[in-house]
Amino acid sequence: MVVKSELADTELIDQVRSGSTRAYQTLVERHQDYVYTISYRIMGNREDAEEVSQDVFVKAYNGLKNFQGHAKFTSWIYRIAMNTAISYRRKKKIPLETIEDYKQFDQGEISNMVDYQRLEQRKFLQIALNSMLPDDVSVLTLFYFKELSLEEMSEITGIGVNTLKVKLFRARKRLSTALNRILKNEVNSLI
Amino acid sequence: MSHFTEEHIFKYLDQELSAEQVKAFEEQLKTDPQLKATVEQLKYANQTFHSNRLEKAPDHLSDKILMEISDSSRKGYYRPNGLSSSSGFLLITGCLTALVTLLSVVNGGYIDLQSFMPTAVFETSLTNSNQFLSNLISDKALINSMMVIYGGLALVLLDRFVLNPLFRKRAKHLGYN
């Protein structure tokens, strides 16, 4: 079966239901960065994020028969990703990436000052997120995707819109405080 | 700090304030160092997250997923709409145990009314108005039947008010809507 990458999610889902794994590959490739981002933000390390992402897409594949299309496919799969990652993180004690891990990881990626600054930002962001609760992290991750309305976020997280607004407000404040603390520590370590 | 709340600051950062409000807010920023510091701090967090909003998934991820799906389909691991072999085995064992226990209680008669009452009281009760009922149904069978009815009722209540809502909620959260 020929799978056109510009097909809408719903058309691809129909093809998957008819037995096309190529169509599912297109769906995976379309959404894998988002699912991986949710997983990585919550898990705090790449290895587990990859395992969770894999699990999410397998679960979604098996659940497609029950997917009735009331919600968007993205909302549906983000919800699976969020719940799977939170569940993994609760079950096992996850080693979160530290500044040292980032130093090793960064070696091959830095070629200029802009890259360096970007990697520094990424490092601080993830370390700040690692110090926060998974619920706050998932709300922030969804918010910064910038593609979801509050109603969609509410559907994904299962939190009412008004409560979600308050949660988001507090999570953004906590993130800001955590980032500020990390930056201060970093500055102090340089002095 | 000024009359601007943190909600205003977030709205300012998310560009949700009206033009007039933005103007007033920026005027205040010029004269309020504390507000300025708070805005800068939140702005940094906002920009940092915004510019790192997406992580790139590993290149081989989709291949690994497809491989896992094709492996599991071949081996028949995934039965999303049915029971897995282990949970099916547990369910059958549980049902059989419950059935055997129920039959033992009802037919074996673990509960005997005479063991709960002093003999004199029991005999008196037999001679009174209960005699007709007692003759019709033995005490043991009566109590055991009541136990079965209560047991059944308890199971129905458990299913309707605990298990059903719980599984529906879990299924919804797992995406099986």
Coordinates of C-alpha atoms in Angstrom, one line a residue, chain A residues 21 24-25 28-29 32-34 36-37 40-41 46 50 53-54 57-58 61-63 65-68 76 79-80 83 121-122 125 129 140-141 144-147 169 172-173 175-177 179-180 183, chain B residues 6-8 10 13-14 38 41-42 44-66 68-70 72-73 78-81 171-177:
Chain A
T21 CA 2.4 -1.0 9.0
Y24 CA 1.9 3.4 11.1
Q25 CA 5.5 4.2 10.4
V28 CA 5.3 7.4 14.2
E29 CA 7.7 9.5 12.2
Q32 CA 7.9 10.7 17.5
D33 CA 9.7 14.0 18.4
Y34 CA 6.7 15.1 20.5
Y36 CA 10.0 11.5 22.8
T37 CA 10.0 15.1 24.3
Y40 CA 12.4 12.8 28.1
R41 CA 11.1 15.7 30.1
R46 CA 17.6 9.7 27.2
E50 CA 13.6 6.0 24.3
S53 CA 8.5 6.3 23.6
Q54 CA 8.8 2.8 22.1
F57 CA 3.8 3.7 20.2
V58 CA 3.4 0.0 20.7
Y61 CA -0.8 0.6 17.8
N62 CA -2.6 -2.0 19.9
G63 CA -5.1 0.6 21.1
K65 CA -8.8 -0.5 17.3
N66 CA -10.4 1.2 20.2
F67 CA -9.6 4.8 19.1
Q68 CA -12.9 6.2 18.2
W76 CA -4.7 10.7 22.5
R79 CA -2.1 11.3 27.0
I80 CA -0.6 7.8 26.5
N83 CA 0.7 8.4 31.6
Q121 CA 20.2 26.3 28.0
R122 CA 19.1 22.7 27.3
L125 CA 16.3 23.4 31.5
L129 CA 12.8 20.0 35.3
L140 CA 4.8 22.6 31.1
T141 CA 5.9 20.4 28.3
Y144 CA 5.3 24.9 25.4
F145 CA 4.4 22.7 22.4
K146 CA 2.3 25.8 21.6
E147 CA 0.0 23.8 19.5
F169 CA 0.9 29.3 36.6
R172 CA 6.0 28.2 35.4
K173 CA 6.9 30.0 38.6
L175 CA 10.6 26.4 36.8
S176 CA 11.7 30.0 36.9
T177 CA 12.8 29.7 40.5
L179 CA 16.4 27.8 36.7
N180 CA 17.4 30.9 38.7
L183 CA 22.2 29.7 37.2
Chain B
E6 CA 2.2 37.7 38.6
E7 CA -0.8 36.8 36.4
H8 CA -0.3 40.1 34.6
F10 CA 2.5 35.9 32.5
L13 CA 5.0 37.3 28.4
D14 CA 2.3 35.4 26.6
T38 CA 10.8 39.2 38.3
Q41 CA 13.6 35.8 35.6
L42 CA 10.3 34.5 34.2
Y44 CA 14.4 33.7 30.8
A45 CA 12.5 30.5 31.8
N46 CA 9.9 31.2 29.1
Q47 CA 12.5 31.7 26.4
T48 CA 14.6 28.8 27.5
F49 CA 11.7 26.4 27.4
H50 CA 10.3 27.9 24.2
S51 CA 13.6 27.5 22.3
N52 CA 14.0 24.0 23.6
R53 CA 10.4 23.0 23.2
L54 CA 11.1 19.8 21.2
E55 CA 13.8 17.2 21.6
K56 CA 14.8 15.2 18.5
A57 CA 13.9 11.5 18.8
P58 CA 16.7 9.1 18.1
D59 CA 16.9 8.2 14.3
H60 CA 16.4 4.5 14.8
L61 CA 13.3 4.9 17.0
S62 CA 10.6 4.3 14.3
D63 CA 12.5 1.2 13.0
K64 CA 12.7 -0.2 16.5
I65 CA 9.0 0.4 17.1
L66 CA 8.0 -1.2 13.8
E68 CA 8.8 -4.6 18.0
I69 CA 5.3 -4.4 16.6
S70 CA 6.0 -7.0 13.9
S72 CA 4.9 -9.1 18.8
S73 CA 2.3 -9.6 16.1
Y78 CA -0.4 -8.2 22.3
R79 CA -4.1 -8.7 22.7
P80 CA -5.3 -5.2 23.5
N81 CA -9.0 -6.2 23.3
A171 CA -9.0 2.8 30.3
K172 CA -9.7 6.4 29.5
H173 CA -6.4 7.5 30.9
L174 CA -4.6 4.8 29.0
G175 CA -6.2 6.1 25.9
Y176 CA -8.6 3.2 25.2
N177 CA -11.5 5.6 24.7

